[in-house]
Coordinates of N, CA and C in Angstrom, one line a residue:
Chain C
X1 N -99.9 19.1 -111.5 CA -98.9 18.1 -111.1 C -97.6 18.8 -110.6
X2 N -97.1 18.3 -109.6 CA -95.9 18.8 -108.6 C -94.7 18.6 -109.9
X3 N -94.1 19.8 -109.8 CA -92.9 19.3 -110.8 C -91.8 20.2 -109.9
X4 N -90.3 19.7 -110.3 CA -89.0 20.2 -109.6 C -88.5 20.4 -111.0
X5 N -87.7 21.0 -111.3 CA -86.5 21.2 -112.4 C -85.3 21.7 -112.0
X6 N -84.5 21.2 -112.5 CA -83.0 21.0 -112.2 C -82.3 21.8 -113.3
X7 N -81.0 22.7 -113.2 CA -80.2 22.9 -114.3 C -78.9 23.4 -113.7
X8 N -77.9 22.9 -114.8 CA -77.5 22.5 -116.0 C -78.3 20.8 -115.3
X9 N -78.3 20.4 -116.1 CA -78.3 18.3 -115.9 C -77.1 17.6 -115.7
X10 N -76.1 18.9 -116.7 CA -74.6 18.0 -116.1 C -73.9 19.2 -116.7
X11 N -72.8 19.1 -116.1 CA -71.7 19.9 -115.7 C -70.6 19.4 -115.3
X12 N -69.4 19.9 -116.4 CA -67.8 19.2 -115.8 C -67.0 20.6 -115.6
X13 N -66.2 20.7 -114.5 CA -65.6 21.7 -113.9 C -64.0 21.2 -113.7
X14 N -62.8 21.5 -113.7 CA -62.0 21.6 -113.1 C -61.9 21.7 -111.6
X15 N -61.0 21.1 -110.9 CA -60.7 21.5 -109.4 C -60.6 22.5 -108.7
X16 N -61.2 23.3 -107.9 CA -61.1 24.8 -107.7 C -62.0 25.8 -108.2
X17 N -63.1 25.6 -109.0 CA -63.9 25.8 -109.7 C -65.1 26.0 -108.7
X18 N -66.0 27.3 -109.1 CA -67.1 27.3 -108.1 C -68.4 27.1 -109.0
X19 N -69.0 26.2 -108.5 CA -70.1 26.2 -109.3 C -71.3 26.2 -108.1
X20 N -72.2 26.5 -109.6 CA -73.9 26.8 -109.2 C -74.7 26.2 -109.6
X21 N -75.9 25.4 -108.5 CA -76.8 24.6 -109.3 C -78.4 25.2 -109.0
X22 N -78.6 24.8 -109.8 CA -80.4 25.5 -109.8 C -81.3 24.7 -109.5
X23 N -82.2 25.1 -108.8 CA -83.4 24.2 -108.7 C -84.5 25.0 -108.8
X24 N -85.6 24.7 -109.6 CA -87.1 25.9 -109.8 C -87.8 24.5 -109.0
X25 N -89.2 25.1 -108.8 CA -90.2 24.3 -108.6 C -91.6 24.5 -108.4
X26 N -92.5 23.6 -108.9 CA -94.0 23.9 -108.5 C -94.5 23.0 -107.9
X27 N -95.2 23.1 -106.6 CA -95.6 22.0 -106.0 C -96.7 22.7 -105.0
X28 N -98.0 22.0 -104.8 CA -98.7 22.4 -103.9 C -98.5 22.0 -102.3
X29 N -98.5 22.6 -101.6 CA -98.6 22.9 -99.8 C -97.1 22.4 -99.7
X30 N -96.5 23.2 -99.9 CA -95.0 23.5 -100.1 C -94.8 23.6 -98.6
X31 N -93.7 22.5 -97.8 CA -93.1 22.6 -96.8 C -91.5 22.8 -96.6
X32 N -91.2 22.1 -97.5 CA -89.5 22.3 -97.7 C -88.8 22.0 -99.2
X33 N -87.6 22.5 -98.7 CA -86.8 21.8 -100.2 C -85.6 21.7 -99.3
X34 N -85.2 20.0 -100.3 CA -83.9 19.6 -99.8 C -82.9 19.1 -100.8
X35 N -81.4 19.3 -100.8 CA -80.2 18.7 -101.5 C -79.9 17.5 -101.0
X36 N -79.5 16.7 -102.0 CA -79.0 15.3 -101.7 C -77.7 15.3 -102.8
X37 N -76.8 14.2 -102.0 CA -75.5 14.2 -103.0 C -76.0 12.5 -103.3
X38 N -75.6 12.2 -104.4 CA -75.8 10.7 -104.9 C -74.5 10.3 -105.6
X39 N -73.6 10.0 -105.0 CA -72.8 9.1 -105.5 C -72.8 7.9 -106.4
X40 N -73.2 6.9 -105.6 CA -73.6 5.4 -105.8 C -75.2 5.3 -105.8
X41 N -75.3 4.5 -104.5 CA -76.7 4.5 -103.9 C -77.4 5.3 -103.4
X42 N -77.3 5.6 -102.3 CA -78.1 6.2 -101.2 C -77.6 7.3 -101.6
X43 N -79.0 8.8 -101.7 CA -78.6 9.6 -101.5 C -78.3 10.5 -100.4
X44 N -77.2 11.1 -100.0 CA -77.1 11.8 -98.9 C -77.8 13.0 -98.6
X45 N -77.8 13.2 -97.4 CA -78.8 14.5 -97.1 C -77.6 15.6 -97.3
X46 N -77.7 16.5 -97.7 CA -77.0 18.4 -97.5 C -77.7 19.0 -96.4
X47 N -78.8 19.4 -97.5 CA -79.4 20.6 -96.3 C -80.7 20.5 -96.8
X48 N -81.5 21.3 -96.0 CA -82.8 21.5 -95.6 C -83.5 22.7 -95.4
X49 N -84.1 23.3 -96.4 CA -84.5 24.9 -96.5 C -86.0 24.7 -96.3
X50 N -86.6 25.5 -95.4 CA -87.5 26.0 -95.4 C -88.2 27.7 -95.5
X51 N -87.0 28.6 -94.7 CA -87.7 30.0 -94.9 C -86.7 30.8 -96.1
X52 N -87.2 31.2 -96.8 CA -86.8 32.2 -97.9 C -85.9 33.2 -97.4
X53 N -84.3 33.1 -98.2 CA -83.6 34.4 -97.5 C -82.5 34.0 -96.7
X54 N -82.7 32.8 -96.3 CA -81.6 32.3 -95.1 C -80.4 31.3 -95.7
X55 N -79.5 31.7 -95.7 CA -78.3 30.8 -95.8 C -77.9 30.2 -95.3
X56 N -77.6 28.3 -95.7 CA -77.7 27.4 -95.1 C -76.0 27.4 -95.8
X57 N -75.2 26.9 -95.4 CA -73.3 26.4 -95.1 C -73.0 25.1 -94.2
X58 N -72.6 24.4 -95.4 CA -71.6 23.6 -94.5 C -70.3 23.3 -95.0
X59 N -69.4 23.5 -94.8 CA -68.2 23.6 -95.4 C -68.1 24.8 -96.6
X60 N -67.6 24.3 -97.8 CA -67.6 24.8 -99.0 C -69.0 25.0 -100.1
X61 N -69.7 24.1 -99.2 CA -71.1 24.5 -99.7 C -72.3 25.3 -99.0
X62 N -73.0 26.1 -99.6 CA -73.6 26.5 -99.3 C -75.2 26.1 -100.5
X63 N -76.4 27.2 -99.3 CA -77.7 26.9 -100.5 C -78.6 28.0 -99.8
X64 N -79.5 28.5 -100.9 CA -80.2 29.5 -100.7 C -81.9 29.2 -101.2
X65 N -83.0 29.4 -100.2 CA -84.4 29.3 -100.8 C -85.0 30.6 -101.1
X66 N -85.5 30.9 -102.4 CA -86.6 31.7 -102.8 C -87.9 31.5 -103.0
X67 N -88.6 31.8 -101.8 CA -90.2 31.4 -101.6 C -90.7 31.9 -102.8
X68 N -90.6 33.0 -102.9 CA -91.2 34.1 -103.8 C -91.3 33.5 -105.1
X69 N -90.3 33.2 -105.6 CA -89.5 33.2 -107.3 C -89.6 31.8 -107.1
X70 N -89.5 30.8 -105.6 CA -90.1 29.3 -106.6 C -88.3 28.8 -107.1
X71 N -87.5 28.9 -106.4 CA -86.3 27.8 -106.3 C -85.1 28.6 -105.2
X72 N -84.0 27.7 -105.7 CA -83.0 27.7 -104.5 C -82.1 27.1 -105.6
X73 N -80.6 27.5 -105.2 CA -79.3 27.3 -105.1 C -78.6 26.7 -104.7
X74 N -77.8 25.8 -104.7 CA -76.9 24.9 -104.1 C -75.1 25.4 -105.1
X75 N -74.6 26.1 -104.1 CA -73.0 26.5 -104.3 C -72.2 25.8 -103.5
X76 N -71.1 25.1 -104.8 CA -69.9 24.6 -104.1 C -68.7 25.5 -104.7
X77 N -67.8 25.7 -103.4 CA -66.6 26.8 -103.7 C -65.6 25.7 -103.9
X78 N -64.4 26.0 -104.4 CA -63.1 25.4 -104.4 C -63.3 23.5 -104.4
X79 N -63.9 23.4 -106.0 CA -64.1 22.1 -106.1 C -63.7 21.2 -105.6
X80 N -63.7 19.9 -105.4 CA -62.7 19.1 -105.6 C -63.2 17.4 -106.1
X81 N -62.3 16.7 -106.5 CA -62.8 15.4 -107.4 C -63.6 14.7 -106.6
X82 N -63.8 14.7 -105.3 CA -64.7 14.1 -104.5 C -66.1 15.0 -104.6
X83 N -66.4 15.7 -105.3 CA -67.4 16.4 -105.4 C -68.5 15.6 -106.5
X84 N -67.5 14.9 -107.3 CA -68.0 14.4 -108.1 C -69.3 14.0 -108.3
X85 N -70.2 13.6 -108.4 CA -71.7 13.3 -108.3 C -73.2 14.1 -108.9
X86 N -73.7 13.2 -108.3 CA -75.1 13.6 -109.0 C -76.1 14.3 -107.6
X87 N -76.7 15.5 -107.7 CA -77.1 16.5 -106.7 C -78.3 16.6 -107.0
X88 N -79.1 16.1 -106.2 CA -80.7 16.0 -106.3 C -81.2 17.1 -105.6
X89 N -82.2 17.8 -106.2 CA -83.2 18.5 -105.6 C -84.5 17.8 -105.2
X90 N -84.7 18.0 -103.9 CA -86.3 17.5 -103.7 C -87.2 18.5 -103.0
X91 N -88.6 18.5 -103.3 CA -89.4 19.4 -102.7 C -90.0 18.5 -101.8
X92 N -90.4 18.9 -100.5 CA -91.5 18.1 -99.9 C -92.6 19.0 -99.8
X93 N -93.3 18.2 -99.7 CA -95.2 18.7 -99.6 C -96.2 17.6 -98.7
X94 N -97.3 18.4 -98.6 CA -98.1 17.6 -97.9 C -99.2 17.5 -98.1
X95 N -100.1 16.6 -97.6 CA -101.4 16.8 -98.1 C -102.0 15.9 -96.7
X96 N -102.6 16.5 -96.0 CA -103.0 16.2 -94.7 C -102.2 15.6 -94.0
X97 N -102.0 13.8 -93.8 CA -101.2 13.5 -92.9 C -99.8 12.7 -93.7
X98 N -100.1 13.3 -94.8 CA -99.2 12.4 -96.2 C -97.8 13.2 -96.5
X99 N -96.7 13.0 -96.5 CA -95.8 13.9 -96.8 C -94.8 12.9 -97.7
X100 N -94.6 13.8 -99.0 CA -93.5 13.1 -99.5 C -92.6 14.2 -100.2
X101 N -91.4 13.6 -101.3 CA -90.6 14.2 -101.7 C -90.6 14.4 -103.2
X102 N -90.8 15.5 -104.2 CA -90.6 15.3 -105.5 C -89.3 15.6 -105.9
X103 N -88.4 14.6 -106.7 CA -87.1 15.0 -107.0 C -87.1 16.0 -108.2
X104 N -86.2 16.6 -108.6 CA -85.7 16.7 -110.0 C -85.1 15.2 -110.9
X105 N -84.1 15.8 -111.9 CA -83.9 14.9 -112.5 C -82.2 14.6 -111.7
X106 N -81.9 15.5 -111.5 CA -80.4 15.7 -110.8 C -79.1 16.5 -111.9
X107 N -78.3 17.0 -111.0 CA -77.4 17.5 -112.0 C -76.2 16.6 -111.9
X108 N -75.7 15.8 -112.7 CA -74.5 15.2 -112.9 C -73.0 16.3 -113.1
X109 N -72.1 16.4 -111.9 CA -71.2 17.1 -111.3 C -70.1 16.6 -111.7
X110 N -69.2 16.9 -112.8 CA -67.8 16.1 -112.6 C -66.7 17.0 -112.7
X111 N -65.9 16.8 -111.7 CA -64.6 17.7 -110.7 C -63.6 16.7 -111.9
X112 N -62.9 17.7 -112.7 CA -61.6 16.7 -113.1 C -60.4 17.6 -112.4
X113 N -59.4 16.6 -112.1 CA -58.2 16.9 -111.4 C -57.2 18.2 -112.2
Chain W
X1 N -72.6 6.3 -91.6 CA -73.2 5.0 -91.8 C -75.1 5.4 -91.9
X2 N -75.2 5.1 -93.0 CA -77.2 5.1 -93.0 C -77.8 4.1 -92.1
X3 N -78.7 4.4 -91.4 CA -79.2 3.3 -90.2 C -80.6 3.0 -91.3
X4 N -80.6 3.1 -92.3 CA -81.6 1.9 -93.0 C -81.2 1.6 -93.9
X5 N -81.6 -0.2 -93.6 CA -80.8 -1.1 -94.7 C -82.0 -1.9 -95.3
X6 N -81.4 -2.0 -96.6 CA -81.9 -2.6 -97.7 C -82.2 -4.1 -98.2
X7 N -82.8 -4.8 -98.2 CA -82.1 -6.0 -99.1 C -83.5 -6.8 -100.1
X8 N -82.9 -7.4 -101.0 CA -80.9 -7.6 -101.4 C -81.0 -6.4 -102.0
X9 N -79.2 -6.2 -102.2 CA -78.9 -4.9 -102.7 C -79.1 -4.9 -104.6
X10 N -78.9 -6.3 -105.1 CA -79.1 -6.6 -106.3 C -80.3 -7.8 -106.4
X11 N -80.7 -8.0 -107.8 CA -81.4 -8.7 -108.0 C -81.8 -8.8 -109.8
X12 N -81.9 -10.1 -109.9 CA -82.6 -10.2 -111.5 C -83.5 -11.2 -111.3
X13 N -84.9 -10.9 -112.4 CA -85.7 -11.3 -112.3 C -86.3 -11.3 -113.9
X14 N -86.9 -12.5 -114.0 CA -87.9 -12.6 -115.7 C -88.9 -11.8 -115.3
X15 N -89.7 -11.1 -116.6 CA -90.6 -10.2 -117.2 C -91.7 -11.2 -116.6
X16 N -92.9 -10.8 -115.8 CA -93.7 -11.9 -115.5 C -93.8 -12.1 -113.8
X17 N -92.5 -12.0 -113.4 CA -92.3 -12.5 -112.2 C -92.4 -11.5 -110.9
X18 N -92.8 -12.1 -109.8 CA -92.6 -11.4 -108.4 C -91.5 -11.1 -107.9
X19 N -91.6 -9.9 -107.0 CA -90.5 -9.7 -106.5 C -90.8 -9.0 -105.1
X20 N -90.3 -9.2 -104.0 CA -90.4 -8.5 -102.6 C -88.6 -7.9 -101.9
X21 N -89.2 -6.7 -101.5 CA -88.0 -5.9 -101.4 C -88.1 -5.9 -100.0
X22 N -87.3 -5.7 -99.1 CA -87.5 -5.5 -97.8 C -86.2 -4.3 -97.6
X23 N -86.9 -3.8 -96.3 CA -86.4 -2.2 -95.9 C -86.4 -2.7 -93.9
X24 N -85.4 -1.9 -93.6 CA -85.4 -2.0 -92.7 C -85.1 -0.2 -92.0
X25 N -86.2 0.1 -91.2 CA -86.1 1.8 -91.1 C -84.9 1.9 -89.8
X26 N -84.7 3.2 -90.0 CA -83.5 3.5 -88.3 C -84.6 3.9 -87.2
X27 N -83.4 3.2 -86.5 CA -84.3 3.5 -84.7 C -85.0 4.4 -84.7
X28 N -86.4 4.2 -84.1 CA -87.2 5.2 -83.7 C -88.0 6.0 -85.0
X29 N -87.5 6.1 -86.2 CA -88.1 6.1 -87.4 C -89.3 5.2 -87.6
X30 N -90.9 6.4 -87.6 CA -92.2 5.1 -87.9 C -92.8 5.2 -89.0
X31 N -92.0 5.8 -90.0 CA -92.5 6.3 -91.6 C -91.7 5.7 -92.2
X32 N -92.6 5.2 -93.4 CA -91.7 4.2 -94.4 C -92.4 4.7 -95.7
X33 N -90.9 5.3 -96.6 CA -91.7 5.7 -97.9 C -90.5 4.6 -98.8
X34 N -91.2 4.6 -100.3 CA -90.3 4.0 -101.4 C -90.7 4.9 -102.7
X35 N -89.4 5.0 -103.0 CA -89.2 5.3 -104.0 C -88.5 4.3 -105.2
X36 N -88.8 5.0 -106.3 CA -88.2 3.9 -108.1 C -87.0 4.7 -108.5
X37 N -86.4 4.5 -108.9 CA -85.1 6.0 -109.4 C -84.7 5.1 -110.6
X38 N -84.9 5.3 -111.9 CA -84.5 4.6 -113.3 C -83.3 5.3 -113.3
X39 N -82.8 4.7 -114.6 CA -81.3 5.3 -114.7 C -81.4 6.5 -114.8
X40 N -80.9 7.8 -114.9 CA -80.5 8.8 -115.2 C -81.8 10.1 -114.7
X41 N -82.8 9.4 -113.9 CA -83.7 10.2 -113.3 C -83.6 10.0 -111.6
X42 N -84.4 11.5 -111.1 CA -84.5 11.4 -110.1 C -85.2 10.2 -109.7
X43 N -85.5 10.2 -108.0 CA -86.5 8.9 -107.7 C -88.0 9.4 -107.8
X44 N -88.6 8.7 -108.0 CA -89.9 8.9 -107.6 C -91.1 8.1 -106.9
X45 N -92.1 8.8 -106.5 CA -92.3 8.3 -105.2 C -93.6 7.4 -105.3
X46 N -93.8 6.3 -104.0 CA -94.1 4.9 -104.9 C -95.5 5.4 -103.8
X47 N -94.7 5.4 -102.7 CA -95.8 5.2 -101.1 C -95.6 5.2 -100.4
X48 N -96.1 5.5 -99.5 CA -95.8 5.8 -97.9 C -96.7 4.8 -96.7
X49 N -95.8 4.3 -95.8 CA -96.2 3.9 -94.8 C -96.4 4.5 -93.4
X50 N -97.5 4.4 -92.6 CA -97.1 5.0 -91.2 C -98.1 4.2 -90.3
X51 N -97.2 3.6 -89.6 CA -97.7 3.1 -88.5 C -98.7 1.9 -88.8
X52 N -98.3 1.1 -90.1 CA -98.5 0.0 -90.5 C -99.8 -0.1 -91.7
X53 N -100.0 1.4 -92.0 CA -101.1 2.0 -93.2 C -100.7 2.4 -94.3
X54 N -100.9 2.7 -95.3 CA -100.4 3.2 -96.5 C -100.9 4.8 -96.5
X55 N -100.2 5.2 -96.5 CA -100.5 6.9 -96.2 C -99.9 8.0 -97.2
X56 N -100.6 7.5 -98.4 CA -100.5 8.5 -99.7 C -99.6 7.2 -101.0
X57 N -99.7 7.7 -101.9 CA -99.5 6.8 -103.1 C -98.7 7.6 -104.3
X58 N -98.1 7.3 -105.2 CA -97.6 8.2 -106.1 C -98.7 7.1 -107.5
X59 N -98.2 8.0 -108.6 CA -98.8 7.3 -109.9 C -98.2 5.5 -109.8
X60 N -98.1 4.8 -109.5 CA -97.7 3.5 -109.8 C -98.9 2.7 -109.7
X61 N -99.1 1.7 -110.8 CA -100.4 0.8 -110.7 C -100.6 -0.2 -109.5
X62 N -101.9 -0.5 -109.3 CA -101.7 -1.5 -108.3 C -101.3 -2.7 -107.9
X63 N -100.3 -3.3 -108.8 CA -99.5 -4.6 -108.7 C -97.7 -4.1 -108.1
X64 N -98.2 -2.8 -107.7 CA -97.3 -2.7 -106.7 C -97.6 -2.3 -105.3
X65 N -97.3 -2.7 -104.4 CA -98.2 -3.2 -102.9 C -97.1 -3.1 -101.6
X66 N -97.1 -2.5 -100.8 CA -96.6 -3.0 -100.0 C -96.9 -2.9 -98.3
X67 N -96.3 -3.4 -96.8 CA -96.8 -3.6 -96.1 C -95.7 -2.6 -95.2
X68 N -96.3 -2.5 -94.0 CA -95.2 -2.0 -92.9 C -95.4 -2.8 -91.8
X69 N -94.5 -3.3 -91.2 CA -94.7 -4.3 -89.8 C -94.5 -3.7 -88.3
X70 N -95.1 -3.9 -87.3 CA -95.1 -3.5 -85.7 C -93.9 -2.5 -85.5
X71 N -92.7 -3.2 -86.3 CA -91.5 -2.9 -85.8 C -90.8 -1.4 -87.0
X72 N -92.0 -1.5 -87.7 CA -91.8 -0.1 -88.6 C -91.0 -0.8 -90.1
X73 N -90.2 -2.0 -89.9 CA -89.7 -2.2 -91.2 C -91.0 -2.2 -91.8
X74 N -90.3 -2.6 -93.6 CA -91.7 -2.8 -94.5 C -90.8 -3.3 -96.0
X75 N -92.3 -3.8 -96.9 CA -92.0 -4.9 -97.8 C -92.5 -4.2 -98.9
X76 N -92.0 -4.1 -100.4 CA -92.2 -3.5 -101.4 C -92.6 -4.7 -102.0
X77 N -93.6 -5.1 -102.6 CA -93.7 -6.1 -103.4 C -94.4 -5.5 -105.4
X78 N -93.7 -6.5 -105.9 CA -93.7 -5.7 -107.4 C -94.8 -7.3 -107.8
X79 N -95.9 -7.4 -108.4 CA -95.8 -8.7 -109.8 C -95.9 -8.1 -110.6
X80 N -96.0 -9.4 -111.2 CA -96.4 -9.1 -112.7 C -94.8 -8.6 -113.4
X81 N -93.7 -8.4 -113.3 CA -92.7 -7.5 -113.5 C -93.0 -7.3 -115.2
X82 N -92.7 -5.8 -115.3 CA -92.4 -5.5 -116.4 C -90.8 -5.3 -116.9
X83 N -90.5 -4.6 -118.3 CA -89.3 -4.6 -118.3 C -88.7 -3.1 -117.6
X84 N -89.7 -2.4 -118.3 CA -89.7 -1.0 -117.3 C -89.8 -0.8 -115.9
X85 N -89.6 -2.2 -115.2 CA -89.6 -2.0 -113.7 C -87.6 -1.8 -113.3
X86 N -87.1 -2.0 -114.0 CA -85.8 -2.2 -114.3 C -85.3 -1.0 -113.4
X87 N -84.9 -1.1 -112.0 CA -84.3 0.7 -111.7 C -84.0 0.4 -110.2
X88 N -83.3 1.2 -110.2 CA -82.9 1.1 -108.3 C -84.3 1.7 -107.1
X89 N -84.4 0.8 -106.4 CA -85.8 1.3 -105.5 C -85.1 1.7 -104.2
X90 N -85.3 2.5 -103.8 CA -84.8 3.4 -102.7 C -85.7 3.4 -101.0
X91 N -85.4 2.9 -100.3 CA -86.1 3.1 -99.2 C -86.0 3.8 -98.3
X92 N -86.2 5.3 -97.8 CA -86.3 5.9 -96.8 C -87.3 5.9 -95.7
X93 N -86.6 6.3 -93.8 CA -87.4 6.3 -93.4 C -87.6 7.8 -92.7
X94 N -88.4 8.2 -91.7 CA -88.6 9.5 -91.1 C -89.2 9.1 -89.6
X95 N -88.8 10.0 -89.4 CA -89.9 9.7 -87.6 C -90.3 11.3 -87.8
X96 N -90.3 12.2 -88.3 CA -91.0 13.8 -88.5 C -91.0 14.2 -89.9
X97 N -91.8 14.7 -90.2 CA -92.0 15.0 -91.8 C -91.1 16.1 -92.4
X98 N -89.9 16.5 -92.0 CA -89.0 17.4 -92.8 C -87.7 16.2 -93.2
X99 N -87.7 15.6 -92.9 CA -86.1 14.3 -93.4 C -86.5 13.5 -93.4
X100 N -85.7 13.2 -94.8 CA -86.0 11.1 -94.6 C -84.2 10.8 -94.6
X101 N -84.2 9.7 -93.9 CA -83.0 8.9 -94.8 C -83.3 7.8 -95.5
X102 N -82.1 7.9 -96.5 CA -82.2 6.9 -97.5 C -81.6 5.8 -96.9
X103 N -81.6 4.4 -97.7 CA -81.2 3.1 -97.8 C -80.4 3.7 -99.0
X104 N -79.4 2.3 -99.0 CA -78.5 1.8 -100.0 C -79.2 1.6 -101.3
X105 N -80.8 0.9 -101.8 CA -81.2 0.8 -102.5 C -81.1 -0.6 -103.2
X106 N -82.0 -1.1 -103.9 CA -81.8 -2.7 -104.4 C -82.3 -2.0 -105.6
X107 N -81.4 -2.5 -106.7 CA -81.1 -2.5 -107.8 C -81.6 -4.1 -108.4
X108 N -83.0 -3.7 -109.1 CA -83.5 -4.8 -109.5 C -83.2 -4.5 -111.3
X109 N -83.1 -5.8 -111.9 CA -83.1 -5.9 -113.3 C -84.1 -7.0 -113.3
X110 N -84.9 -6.6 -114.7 CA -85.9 -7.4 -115.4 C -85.8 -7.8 -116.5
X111 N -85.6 -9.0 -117.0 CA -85.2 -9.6 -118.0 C -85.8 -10.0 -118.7

């Protein structure tokens, strides 16, 4: 069975604060892994890893995939209270013309001022 | 702004009863997946649509069904509801298999 795992599950940081989030995973016919920020509803897209080794940036955040070892990283530098949220990891995979996403459970993120 | 919308965004419903979700994908997007996301979990994944077919399934029994129409939207329909149907359903779409976007999500409660 395709499994994602997530760690910490939650985490509260001060403003300015750099944190690290983890994602392991086992899944068959592995095509990608992706970050989502979940506020409310809809989770938002981050980024989108597919080759092992490449650093992906956008702003203050960054994320990194390890084919090898089976997860990736999601770093935010110089927190701040809008960071606040819940950060989903998803793997996608495929199986012939079928492609979907397995989440983790997410890490619950809180920036206090 | 997400170019797929949801509706309704809320809803309650008795233990017993039907329920149809409708999704509307962004332009040019002709994949339609759903996901369940309970409180304090990730989502997980219900089924996929493409091009008006069901194109892969996740563990969910089969009194959960749904359609995709010409225009790529598509309909989640739940009976039977249980209490454990209780959770935000998420609808994303794709037009290539590395991104989906999400919908807002309709937050159904089962009473």
């Amino acid at each position: 069975e395709d499994k994602v795992v997530q760690s910490p599950l939650s985490l509260v940081v001060h403003e300015g604060d750099t944190v690290t989030l983890n994602c392991s995973y086992e899944v068959t016919n592995f095509r990608s892994l992706l970050w989502y920020k979940q506020e409310k509803k809809a989770p938002t897209f981050l980024f989108m890893l597919t080759s092992s080794g490449i650093e992906k940036k956008s702003g203050r955040l960054s994320s990194i995939l390890d084919k090898k070892e089976l997860f990736s990283i999601l770093n935010i530098t110089a927190t701040q209270t809008g960071d606040s949220a819940v950060y989903l990891c998803a793997v996608g995979n495929s199986g012939g013309s079928n492609y979907k996403l397995t989440f983790g459970k997410g890490t619950l993120l809180t920036v206090n001022p | 702004e997400t170019g797929v919308t949801q509706s309704p965004t809320h809803l309650i419903k008795t233990r017993g009863q039907q329920v149809t979700l409708r999704c509307s994908s962004q332009s040019g997007h002709n994949t339609v997946s759903w996901y369940q996301q309970a409180l304090g979990q990730g989502p997980q994944f219900i089924f996929q649509y493409y091009r008006e077919e069901e194109n892969g399934r996740g563990n969910f029994p089969p009194r959960f069904s749904g359609l995709q129409f010409p225009n790529y939207s598509s309909e989640l329909n739940v009976n039977a509801l249980e209490l454990d149907d209780s959770a935000l359903y998420l609808c994303a779409s794709s037009s290539q298999s590395y991104g989906y976007t999400f919908g807002s999500g309709t937050r159904l409660t089962v009473v």
